Amino acid sequence: MAPNYLRSFSEGCLRPPTVIGQFHTLFFGSVRMFFLGVLGFAVYGNEALHFSCDPDKREVNLFCYNQFRPITPQVFWALQLVIVLVPGAFFHLYAACKSIKQEDILQKSFYSGFYICSVFLRIILEAVAFWLQIQLFGVKVNAVYMCDVGALEKKFSRCMVPEHFEKTIFLIAMYTFTVITVVLCVAEIFEISCRRLGFLKNQ
């Protein structure tokens, strides 16, 4: 039975019961992950090596870089993607264990409500990640970062941030992806409501 559960679980994750949900999966799985995996590495992969401060000493550079980046953007966005996937994965795991067919999700109130709750939770997680991203990275990367190095004798150190303009563009793109994902989640809830009310035919 385990292979059947795994097959049902994978089919549910890859083919949600709504049209917008399927588009969300395609957008989330292909565009967003490709953008982060390929372009994210190209933009941020060598940042620590090229981050330099005045005076240009290894301990100063390392201290200031850790202050500048409490968490690297790639790690933050990877965690965001995984955490946002958890509510949907949990629902589809439940559906697989209960042998719930995808077409039944939109026809039975309990399953529809459960699925909508998972979508709402995705929206909340995306909103929290959006806020955290602003707190950690801001909306613009400046060319110069003033580092407080009081613990290393000097009061401040002037640091040069490599490829700051590219990083600003990348930040804006990641904000945009988060907004698009939230809009798709809201549209999916609207689609489910319309199907339940009979305005749209079920698949």
Short mmCIF file of C-alpha atoms in Angstrom, two decimals:
data_model
loop_
_atom_site.label_atom_id
_atom_site.label_comp_id
_atom_site.label_asym_id
_atom_site.label_seq_id
_atom_site.Cartn_x
_atom_site.Cartn_y
_atom_site.Cartn_z
CA MET A 1 0.00 0.00 0.00
CA ALA A 2 2.92 2.33 0.63
CA PRO A 3 3.69 2.80 -3.10
CA ASN A 4 0.01 3.75 -3.66
CA TYR A 5 0.20 6.35 -0.88
CA LEU A 6 3.40 7.77 -2.33
CA ARG A 7 1.91 7.90 -5.82
CA SER A 8 -1.25 9.60 -4.57
CA PHE A 9 0.80 12.03 -2.50
CA SER A 10 3.08 12.97 -5.42
CA GLU A 11 0.13 13.33 -7.80
CA GLY A 12 -1.66 15.56 -5.31
CA CYS A 13 1.40 17.79 -4.85
CA LEU A 14 2.06 18.04 -8.60
CA ARG A 15 -1.59 18.27 -9.70
CA PRO A 16 -3.69 20.22 -7.18
CA PRO A 17 -7.49 20.14 -7.55
CA THR A 18 -7.78 23.68 -8.96
CA VAL A 19 -6.56 25.20 -12.21
CA ILE A 20 -4.92 28.11 -10.40
CA GLY A 21 -3.34 25.66 -7.94
CA GLN A 22 -1.77 23.80 -10.85
CA PHE A 23 -0.45 27.06 -12.26
CA HIS A 24 0.88 27.95 -8.79
CA THR A 25 2.72 24.62 -8.66
CA LEU A 26 4.22 25.25 -12.09
CA PHE A 27 5.26 28.80 -11.16
CA PHE A 28 6.57 27.79 -7.75
CA GLY A 29 8.37 24.68 -8.90
CA SER A 30 9.92 25.89 -12.12
CA VAL A 31 10.29 29.66 -12.27
CA ARG A 32 10.87 30.50 -8.61
CA MET A 33 13.15 27.58 -7.77
CA PHE A 34 15.10 27.93 -11.02
CA PHE A 35 15.56 31.64 -10.38
CA LEU A 36 16.82 31.00 -6.86
CA GLY A 37 18.94 27.96 -7.66
CA VAL A 38 20.68 29.27 -10.77
CA LEU A 39 20.65 33.06 -10.65
CA GLY A 40 20.83 33.21 -6.86
CA PHE A 41 24.09 31.30 -6.85
CA ALA A 42 25.47 33.49 -9.63
CA VAL A 43 24.66 36.71 -7.76
CA TYR A 44 25.43 35.68 -4.17
CA GLY A 45 27.79 32.74 -4.57
CA ASN A 46 31.05 34.68 -4.21
CA GLU A 47 29.83 37.59 -2.10
CA ALA A 48 31.80 36.67 1.03
CA LEU A 49 35.06 36.43 -0.95
CA HIS A 50 34.67 39.88 -2.52
CA PHE A 51 33.34 41.64 0.58
CA SER A 52 36.19 43.92 1.73
CA CYS A 53 36.53 46.48 4.49
CA ASP A 54 38.94 49.18 5.57
CA PRO A 55 41.32 48.04 7.02
CA ASP A 56 41.41 45.05 4.67
CA LYS A 57 42.11 42.35 7.22
CA ARG A 58 40.66 38.87 7.31
CA GLU A 59 39.22 39.20 10.82
CA VAL A 60 37.64 42.59 10.03
CA ASN A 61 36.16 41.34 6.75
CA LEU A 62 34.75 38.24 8.42
CA PHE A 63 33.37 40.15 11.41
CA CYS A 64 31.69 42.77 9.20
CA TYR A 65 30.34 40.25 6.71
CA ASN A 66 28.67 38.30 9.52
CA GLN A 67 27.18 41.60 10.70
CA PHE A 68 26.10 42.51 7.16
CA ARG A 69 24.62 39.06 6.47
CA PRO A 70 23.24 37.41 9.65
CA ILE A 71 21.84 34.81 7.24
CA THR A 72 22.73 34.46 3.58
CA PRO A 73 19.87 35.25 1.17
CA GLN A 74 20.12 31.85 -0.54
CA VAL A 75 19.60 30.04 2.78
CA PHE A 76 16.74 32.33 3.78
CA TRP A 77 14.90 31.90 0.46
CA ALA A 78 15.50 28.15 0.42
CA LEU A 79 13.99 27.91 3.92
CA GLN A 80 11.10 30.08 2.77
CA LEU A 81 10.36 27.79 -0.17
CA VAL A 82 10.47 24.66 1.98
CA ILE A 83 8.33 26.12 4.79
CA VAL A 84 5.71 27.47 2.37
CA LEU A 85 5.42 24.02 0.79
CA VAL A 86 4.68 22.33 4.14
CA PRO A 87 0.90 23.15 4.45
CA GLY A 88 0.12 21.82 0.97
CA ALA A 89 2.32 18.77 1.48
CA PHE A 90 0.59 18.03 4.79
CA PHE A 91 -2.85 18.25 3.16
CA HIS A 92 -1.90 15.99 0.25
CA LEU A 93 -0.33 13.50 2.67
CA TYR A 94 -3.61 13.44 4.59
CA ALA A 95 -5.55 13.02 1.33
CA ALA A 96 -3.26 10.15 0.26
CA CYS A 97 -3.64 8.35 3.62
CA LYS A 98 -7.43 8.75 3.46
CA SER A 99 -7.54 7.76 -0.24
CA ILE A 100 -9.24 11.04 -1.13
CA LYS A 101 -9.46 11.65 -4.87
CA GLN A 102 -8.56 15.08 -6.19
CA GLU A 103 -12.03 15.60 -7.65
CA ASP A 104 -13.63 14.90 -4.25
CA ILE A 105 -11.72 17.75 -2.60
CA LEU A 106 -13.87 20.40 -4.28
CA GLN A 107 -17.13 18.47 -3.85
CA LYS A 108 -17.09 17.81 -0.10
CA SER A 109 -17.22 20.71 2.32
CA PHE A 110 -14.82 19.25 4.89
CA TYR A 111 -12.11 18.55 2.33
CA SER A 112 -12.60 21.93 0.66
CA GLY A 113 -12.38 23.70 4.02
CA PHE A 114 -9.25 21.77 4.97
CA TYR A 115 -7.65 22.60 1.63
CA ILE A 116 -8.58 26.29 1.94
CA CYS A 117 -7.00 26.35 5.41
CA SER A 118 -3.76 25.02 3.92
CA VAL A 119 -3.86 27.77 1.29
CA PHE A 120 -4.53 30.41 3.97
CA LEU A 121 -1.56 29.10 5.93
CA ARG A 122 0.60 29.44 2.81
CA ILE A 123 -0.48 33.07 2.52
CA ILE A 124 0.41 33.73 6.18
CA LEU A 125 3.82 32.08 5.81
CA GLU A 126 4.56 34.08 2.65
CA ALA A 127 3.56 37.31 4.42
CA VAL A 128 5.81 36.51 7.40
CA ALA A 129 8.70 35.69 5.04
CA PHE A 130 8.07 38.95 3.17
CA TRP A 131 8.31 40.92 6.42
CA LEU A 132 11.42 39.05 7.55
CA GLN A 133 13.09 39.66 4.20
CA ILE A 134 12.51 43.39 4.57
CA GLN A 135 13.95 43.32 8.09
CA LEU A 136 17.02 41.31 7.07
CA PHE A 137 17.84 42.64 3.60
CA GLY A 138 15.82 45.83 3.05
CA VAL A 139 14.76 46.77 -0.45
CA LYS A 140 18.04 48.21 -1.70
CA VAL A 141 21.65 47.09 -1.35
CA ASN A 142 24.01 50.04 -0.91
CA ALA A 143 27.50 50.04 -2.35
CA VAL A 144 29.00 50.93 1.04
CA TYR A 145 28.20 49.30 4.38
CA MET A 146 29.30 50.96 7.63
CA CYS A 147 30.27 48.18 10.01
CA ASP A 148 30.34 48.66 13.78
CA VAL A 149 33.63 47.04 14.79
CA GLY A 150 33.84 48.36 18.32
CA ALA A 151 34.68 44.85 19.50
CA LEU A 152 37.81 44.95 17.29
CA GLU A 153 39.24 48.24 18.67
CA LYS A 154 38.07 50.50 15.78
CA LYS A 155 34.62 52.06 16.10
CA PHE A 156 33.49 51.81 12.48
CA SER A 157 34.77 50.18 9.33
CA ARG A 158 33.84 51.16 5.79
CA CYS A 159 33.02 48.06 3.72
CA MET A 160 32.48 47.70 -0.02
CA VAL A 161 29.55 45.50 -1.09
CA PRO A 162 30.24 43.71 -4.39
CA GLU A 163 27.67 43.83 -7.22
CA HIS A 164 25.22 45.84 -5.12
CA PHE A 165 23.05 46.82 -8.11
CA GLU A 166 22.56 43.18 -9.18
CA LYS A 167 21.64 42.28 -5.64
CA THR A 168 19.07 45.08 -5.51
CA ILE A 169 17.44 43.76 -8.70
CA PHE A 170 17.44 40.24 -7.28
CA LEU A 171 15.83 41.44 -4.04
CA ILE A 172 13.07 43.19 -5.97
CA ALA A 173 12.52 40.03 -8.04
CA MET A 174 12.18 37.88 -4.91
CA TYR A 175 9.70 40.37 -3.43
CA THR A 176 7.76 40.22 -6.69
CA PHE A 177 7.70 36.42 -6.63
CA THR A 178 6.32 36.47 -3.09
CA VAL A 179 3.56 38.89 -4.10
CA ILE A 180 2.69 36.78 -7.17
CA THR A 181 2.49 33.66 -4.99
CA VAL A 182 0.15 35.38 -2.52
CA VAL A 183 -2.06 36.62 -5.36
CA LEU A 184 -2.24 33.10 -6.80
CA CYS A 185 -3.20 31.71 -3.38
CA VAL A 186 -5.98 34.28 -3.01
CA ALA A 187 -7.17 33.53 -6.56
CA GLU A 188 -7.17 29.81 -5.75
CA ILE A 189 -9.42 30.38 -2.75
CA PHE A 190 -11.71 32.47 -4.97
CA GLU A 191 -11.78 29.66 -7.56
CA ILE A 192 -12.70 27.08 -4.92
CA SER A 193 -15.48 29.34 -3.61
CA CYS A 194 -16.85 29.84 -7.12
CA ARG A 195 -16.84 26.10 -7.75
CA ARG A 196 -18.57 25.40 -4.46
CA LEU A 197 -21.23 28.02 -5.27
CA GLY A 198 -21.72 26.57 -8.76
CA PHE A 199 -20.38 29.54 -10.74
CA LEU A 200 -17.68 27.32 -12.21
CA LYS A 201 -17.89 23.70 -13.23
CA ASN A 202 -15.73 21.25 -11.35
CA GLN A 203 -12.94 19.60 -13.28
#
